[in-house]
Coordinates of C-alpha atoms and ligand atoms in Angstrom, one line a residue:
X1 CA 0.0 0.0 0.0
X2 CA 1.4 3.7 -1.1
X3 CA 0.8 6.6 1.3
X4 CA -1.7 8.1 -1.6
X5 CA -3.4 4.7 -1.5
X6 CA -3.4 4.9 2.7
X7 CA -4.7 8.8 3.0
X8 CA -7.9 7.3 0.0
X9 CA -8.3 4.1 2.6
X10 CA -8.6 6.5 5.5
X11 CA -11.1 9.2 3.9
X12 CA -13.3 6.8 2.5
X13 CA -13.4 5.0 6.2
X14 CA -14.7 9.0 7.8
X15 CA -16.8 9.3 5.0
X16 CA -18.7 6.2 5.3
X17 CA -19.3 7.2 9.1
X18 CA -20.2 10.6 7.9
X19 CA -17.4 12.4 9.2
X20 CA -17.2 16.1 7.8
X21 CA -14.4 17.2 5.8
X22 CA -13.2 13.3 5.3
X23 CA -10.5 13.9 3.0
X24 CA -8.3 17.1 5.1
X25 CA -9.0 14.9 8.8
X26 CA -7.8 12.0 7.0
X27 CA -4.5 13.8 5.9
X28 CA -3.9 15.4 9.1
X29 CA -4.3 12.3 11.3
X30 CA -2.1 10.5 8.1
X31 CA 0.5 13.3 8.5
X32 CA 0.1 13.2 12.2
X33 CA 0.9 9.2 11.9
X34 CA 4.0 9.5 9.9
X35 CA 5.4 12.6 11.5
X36 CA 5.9 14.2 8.2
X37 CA 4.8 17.8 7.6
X38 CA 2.8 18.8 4.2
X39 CA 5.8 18.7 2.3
X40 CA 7.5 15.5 3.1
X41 CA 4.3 13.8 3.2
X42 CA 3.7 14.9 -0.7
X43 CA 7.0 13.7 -1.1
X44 CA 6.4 10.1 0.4
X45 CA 2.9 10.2 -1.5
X46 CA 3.6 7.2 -3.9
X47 CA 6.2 5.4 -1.9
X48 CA 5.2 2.2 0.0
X49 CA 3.7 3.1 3.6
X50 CA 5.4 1.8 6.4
X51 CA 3.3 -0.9 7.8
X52 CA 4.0 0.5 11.4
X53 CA 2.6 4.0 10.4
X54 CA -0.3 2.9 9.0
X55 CA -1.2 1.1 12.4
X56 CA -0.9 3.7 13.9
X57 CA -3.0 5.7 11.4
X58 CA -5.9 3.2 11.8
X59 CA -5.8 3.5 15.5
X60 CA -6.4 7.6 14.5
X61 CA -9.1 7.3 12.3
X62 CA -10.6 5.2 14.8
X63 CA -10.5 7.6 17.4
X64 CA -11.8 10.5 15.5
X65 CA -14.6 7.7 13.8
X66 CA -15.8 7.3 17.8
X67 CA -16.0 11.4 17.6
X68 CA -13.1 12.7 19.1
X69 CA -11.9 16.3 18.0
X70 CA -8.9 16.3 15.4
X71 CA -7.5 18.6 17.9
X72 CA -7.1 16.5 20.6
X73 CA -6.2 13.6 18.8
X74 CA -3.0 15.3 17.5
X75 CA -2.9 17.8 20.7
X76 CA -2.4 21.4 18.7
X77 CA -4.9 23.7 17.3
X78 CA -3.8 26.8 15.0
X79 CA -5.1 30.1 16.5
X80 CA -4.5 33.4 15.3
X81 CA -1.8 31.9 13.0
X82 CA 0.1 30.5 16.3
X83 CA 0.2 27.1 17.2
X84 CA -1.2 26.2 20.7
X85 CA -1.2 22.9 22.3
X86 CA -4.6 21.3 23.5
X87 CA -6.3 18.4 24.6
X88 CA -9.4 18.0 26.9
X89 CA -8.6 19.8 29.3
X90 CA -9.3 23.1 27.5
X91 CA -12.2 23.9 24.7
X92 CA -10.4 23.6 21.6
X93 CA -9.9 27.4 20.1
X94 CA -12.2 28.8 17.7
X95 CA -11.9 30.9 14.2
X96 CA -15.1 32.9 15.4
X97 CA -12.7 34.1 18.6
X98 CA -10.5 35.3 15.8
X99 CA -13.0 38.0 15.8
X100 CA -12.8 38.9 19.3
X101 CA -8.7 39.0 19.0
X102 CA -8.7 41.6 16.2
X103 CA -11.5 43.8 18.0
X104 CA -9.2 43.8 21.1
X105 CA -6.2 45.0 19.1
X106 CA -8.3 47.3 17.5
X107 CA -9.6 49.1 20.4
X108 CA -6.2 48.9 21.9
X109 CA -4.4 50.4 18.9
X110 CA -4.0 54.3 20.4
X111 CA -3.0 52.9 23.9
X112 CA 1.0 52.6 24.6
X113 CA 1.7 49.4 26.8
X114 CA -2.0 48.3 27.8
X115 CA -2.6 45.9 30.3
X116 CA -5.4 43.6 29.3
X117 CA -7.5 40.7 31.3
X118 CA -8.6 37.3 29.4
X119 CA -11.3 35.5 31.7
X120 CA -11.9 32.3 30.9
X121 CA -8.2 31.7 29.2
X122 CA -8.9 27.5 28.4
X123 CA -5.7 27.2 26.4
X124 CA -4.6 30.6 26.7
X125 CA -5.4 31.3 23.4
X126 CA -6.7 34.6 23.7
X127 CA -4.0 36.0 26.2
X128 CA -1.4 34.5 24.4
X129 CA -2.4 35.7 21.0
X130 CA -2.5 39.2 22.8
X131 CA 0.9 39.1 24.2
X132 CA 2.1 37.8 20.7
X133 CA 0.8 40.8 18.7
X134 CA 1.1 43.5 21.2
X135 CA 5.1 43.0 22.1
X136 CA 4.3 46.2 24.3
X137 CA 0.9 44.3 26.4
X138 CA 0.6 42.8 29.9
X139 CA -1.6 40.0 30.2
X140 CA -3.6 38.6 33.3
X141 CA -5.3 36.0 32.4
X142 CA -7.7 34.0 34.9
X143 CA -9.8 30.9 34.6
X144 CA -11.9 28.8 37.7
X145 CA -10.0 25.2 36.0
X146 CA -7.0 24.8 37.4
X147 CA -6.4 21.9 34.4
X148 CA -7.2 24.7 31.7
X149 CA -4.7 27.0 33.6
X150 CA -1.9 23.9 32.9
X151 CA -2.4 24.0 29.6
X152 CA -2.5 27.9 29.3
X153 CA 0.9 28.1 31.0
X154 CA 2.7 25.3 28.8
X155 CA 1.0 27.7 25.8
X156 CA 2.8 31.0 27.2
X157 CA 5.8 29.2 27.8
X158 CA 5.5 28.1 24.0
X159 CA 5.3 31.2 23.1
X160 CA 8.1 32.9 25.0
X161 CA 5.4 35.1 26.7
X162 CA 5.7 33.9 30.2
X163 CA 7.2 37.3 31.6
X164 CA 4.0 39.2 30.2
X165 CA 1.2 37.0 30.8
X166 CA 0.4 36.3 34.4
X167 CA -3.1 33.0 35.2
X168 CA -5.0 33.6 37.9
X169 CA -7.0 30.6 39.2
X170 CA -10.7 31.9 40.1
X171 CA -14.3 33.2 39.5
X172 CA -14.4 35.8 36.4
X173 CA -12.7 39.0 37.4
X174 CA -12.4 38.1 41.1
X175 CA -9.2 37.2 41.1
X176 CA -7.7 40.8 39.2
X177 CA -10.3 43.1 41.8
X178 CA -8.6 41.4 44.3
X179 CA -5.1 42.2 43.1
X180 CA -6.4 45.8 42.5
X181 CA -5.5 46.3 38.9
X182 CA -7.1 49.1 36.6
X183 CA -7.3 47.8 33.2
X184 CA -7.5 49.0 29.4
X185 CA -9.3 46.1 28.5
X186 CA -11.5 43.0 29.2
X187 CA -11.9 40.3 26.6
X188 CA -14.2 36.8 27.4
X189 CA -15.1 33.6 25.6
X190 CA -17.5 32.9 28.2
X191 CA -19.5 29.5 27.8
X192 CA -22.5 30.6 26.8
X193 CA -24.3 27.5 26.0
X194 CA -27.5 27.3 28.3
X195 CA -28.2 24.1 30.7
X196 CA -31.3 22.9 29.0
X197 CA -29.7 23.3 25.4
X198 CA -26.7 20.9 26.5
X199 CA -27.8 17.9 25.5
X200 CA -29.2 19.3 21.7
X201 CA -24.5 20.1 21.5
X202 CA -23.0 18.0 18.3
X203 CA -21.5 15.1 19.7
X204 CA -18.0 16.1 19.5
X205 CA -18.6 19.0 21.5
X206 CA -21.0 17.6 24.2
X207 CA -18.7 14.2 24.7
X208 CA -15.4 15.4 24.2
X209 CA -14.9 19.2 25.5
X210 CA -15.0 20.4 29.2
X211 CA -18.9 21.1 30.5
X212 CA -17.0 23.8 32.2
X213 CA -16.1 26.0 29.1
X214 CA -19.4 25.2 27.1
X215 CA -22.6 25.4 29.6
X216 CA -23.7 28.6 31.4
X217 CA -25.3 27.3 34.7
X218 CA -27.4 30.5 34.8
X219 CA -28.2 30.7 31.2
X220 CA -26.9 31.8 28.2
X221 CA -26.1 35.2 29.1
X222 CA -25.7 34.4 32.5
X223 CA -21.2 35.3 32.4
X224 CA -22.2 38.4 30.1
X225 CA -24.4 39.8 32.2
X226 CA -21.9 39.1 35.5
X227 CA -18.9 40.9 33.4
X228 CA -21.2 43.7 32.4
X229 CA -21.9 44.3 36.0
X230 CA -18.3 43.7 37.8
X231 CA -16.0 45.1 34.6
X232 CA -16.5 48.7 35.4
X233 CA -14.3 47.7 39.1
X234 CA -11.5 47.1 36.7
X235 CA -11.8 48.6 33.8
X236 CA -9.8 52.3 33.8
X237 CA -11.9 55.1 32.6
X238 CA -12.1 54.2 28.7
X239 CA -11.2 51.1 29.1
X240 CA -13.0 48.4 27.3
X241 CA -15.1 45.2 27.9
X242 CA -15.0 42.9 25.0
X243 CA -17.0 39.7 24.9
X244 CA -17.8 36.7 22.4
X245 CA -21.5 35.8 22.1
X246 CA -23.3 33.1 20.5
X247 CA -24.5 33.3 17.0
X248 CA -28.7 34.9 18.0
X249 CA -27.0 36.3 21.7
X250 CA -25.7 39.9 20.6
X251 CA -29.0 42.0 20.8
X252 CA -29.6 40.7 24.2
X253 CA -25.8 41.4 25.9
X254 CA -26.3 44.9 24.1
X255 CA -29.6 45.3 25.8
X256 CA -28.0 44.3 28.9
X257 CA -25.5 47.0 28.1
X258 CA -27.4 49.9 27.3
X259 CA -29.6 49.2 30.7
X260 CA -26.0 49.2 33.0
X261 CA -24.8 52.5 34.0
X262 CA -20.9 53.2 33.4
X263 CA -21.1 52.0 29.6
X264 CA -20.8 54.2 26.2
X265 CA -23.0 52.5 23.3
X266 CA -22.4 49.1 22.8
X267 CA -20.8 48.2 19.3
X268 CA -20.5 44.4 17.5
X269 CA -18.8 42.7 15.3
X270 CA -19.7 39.7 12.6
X271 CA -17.7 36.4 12.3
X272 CA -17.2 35.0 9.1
X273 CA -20.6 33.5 9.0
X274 CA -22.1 36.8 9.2
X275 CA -23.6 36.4 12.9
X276 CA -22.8 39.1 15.5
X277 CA -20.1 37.6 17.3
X278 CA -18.5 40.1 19.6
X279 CA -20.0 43.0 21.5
X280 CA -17.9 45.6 22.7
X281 CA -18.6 48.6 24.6
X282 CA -16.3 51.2 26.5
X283 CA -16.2 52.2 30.0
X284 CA -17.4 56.1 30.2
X285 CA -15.4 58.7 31.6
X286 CA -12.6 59.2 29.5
X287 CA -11.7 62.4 27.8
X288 CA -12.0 63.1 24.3
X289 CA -13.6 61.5 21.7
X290 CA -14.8 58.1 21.9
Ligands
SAH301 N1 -10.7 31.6 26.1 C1 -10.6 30.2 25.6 C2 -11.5 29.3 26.3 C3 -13.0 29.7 26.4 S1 -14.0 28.4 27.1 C4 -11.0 30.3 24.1 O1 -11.6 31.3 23.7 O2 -10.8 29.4 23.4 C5 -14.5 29.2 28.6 C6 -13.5 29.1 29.7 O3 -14.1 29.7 30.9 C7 -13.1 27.7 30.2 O4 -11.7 27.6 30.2 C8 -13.7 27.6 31.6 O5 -12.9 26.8 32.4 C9 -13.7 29.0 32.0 N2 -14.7 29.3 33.1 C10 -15.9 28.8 33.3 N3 -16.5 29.4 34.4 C11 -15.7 30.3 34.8 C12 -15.7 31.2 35.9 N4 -16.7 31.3 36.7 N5 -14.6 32.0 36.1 C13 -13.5 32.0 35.3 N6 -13.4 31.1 34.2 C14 -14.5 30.3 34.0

């Protein structure tokens, strides 16, 4: 059997389980198998597979066939153009979060050396992403999952970020009112998945990621409406609060907005989808124009 002949075996086997995008997870987890990176692997493509590798394959494709994320089973996810390491203990980074990354740089681009909170930092994405772009940023970065916060850390190191990009383990912004910091910014993922629409997740979602990072105990908007209502303790005068919402869940966090004292009008921002992904909205206070 040649590698080309091993990658057609493997997509046909997704396919037939109905696997999405058959033909790109089969490559990955073939790649992933063989240690070979895009190149080498087009290189190898009509040599003889070795029989070893292809085991191993099998046992891949078998994995992700039972549902597991393709992120897990090869433990990186590409965020922001950076790699970052997961596996369950951490959701697996979105491109909608993208989003929320460039809105943050955006608001942040007339501020020298900003200090900026990610709650909820799972892999670290977010905060690390930050610290990457924005040479001049400090980071704090808090989560309630100690396991999450692992993970985050190894990602910082990764990244050579550790001196700018302090975890905090505990409830939302607790931890930073605590320490007393006055921030330029506040970005969240939050999960905003509510309780009784759990169980309606895709498979791979509800099965393989952390409850933690996906359901809301109070409701959907239950985190939103918590950061609305804390962030202005942090947030300097001008500062801003920038959160990811799910695709239907924008008008209501910008309602929530407009009724909270402290806040300037609420903007948003659309994924690639189209949905209203982000909300943003600035602390009030802060002299000259807005
Ligand atoms: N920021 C990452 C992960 C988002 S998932 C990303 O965008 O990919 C949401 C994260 O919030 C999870 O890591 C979860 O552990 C954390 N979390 C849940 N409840 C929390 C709380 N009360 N305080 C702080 N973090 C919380």
């Amino acid at each position: 059997m040649t590698v080309a002949e091993a990658w057609q075996a493997g997509r046909e086997h997704l396919a037939a389980l109905g696997i999405d995008e058959a033909g790109i997870t089969a490559e990955v987890l073939l790649r992933h198998a063989l240690s070979l990176d895009r190149t080498a692997l087009y290189v190898a493509w009509s040599r003889p597979i070795d029989p070893e590798g292809w085991a191993r394959c099998q046992a891949l494709l078998a994995e992700r066939g039972r549902g597991r994320p393709v992120a897990y089973i090869v433990g990186h996810r590409e965020f922001m153009g950076l790699q970052f390491q997961v596996d369950e203990r951490v959701l697996i980074p979105r491109p909608e979060t993208e989003v929320l990354v460039a809105a943050v740089l955006e608001a942040l681009e007339r501020t020298a050396a900003p200090v900026v909170a990610d709650i909820g930092t799972g892999s670290g994405a977010i905060a690390v992403s930050l610290a990457m772009l924005r040479p001049d940023a400090r980071v704090v970065a808090t989560d309630v999952s100690s396991a999450a916060l692992e993970v985050a850390r190894a990602n910082a190191a990764r990244h050579r970020v550790t001196d700018r990009v302090r975890f905090f383990e505990g409830d939302l912004l607790q931890p930073l009112i605590a320490a007393g910091l006055h921030l330029d910014a506040v970005a969240c993922n939050p999960p905003y998945v509510a309780p009784e629409a759990a169980g309606g997740l895709p498979p791979d979602i509800r099965d393989f990621e952390p409850p933690v990072a996906v359901v809301a105990p109070g409701g959907g908007e239950s985190f939103h409406a918590r950061l609305v209502e804390s962030a202005p303790r942090v947030l300097k005068p001008g500062g801003w609060l920038v959160m990811e919402v799910s695709a239907g869940q924008a008008p209501r966090v910008v309602e929530l907005l407009h009724r909270t004292a402290g806040y300037e009008v609420a903007q948003t921002r659309r994924d690639g989808l189209g949905w209203e992904r982000v909300v943003a909205a600035r602390r009030a206070g802060h002299e000259g124009t807005g």
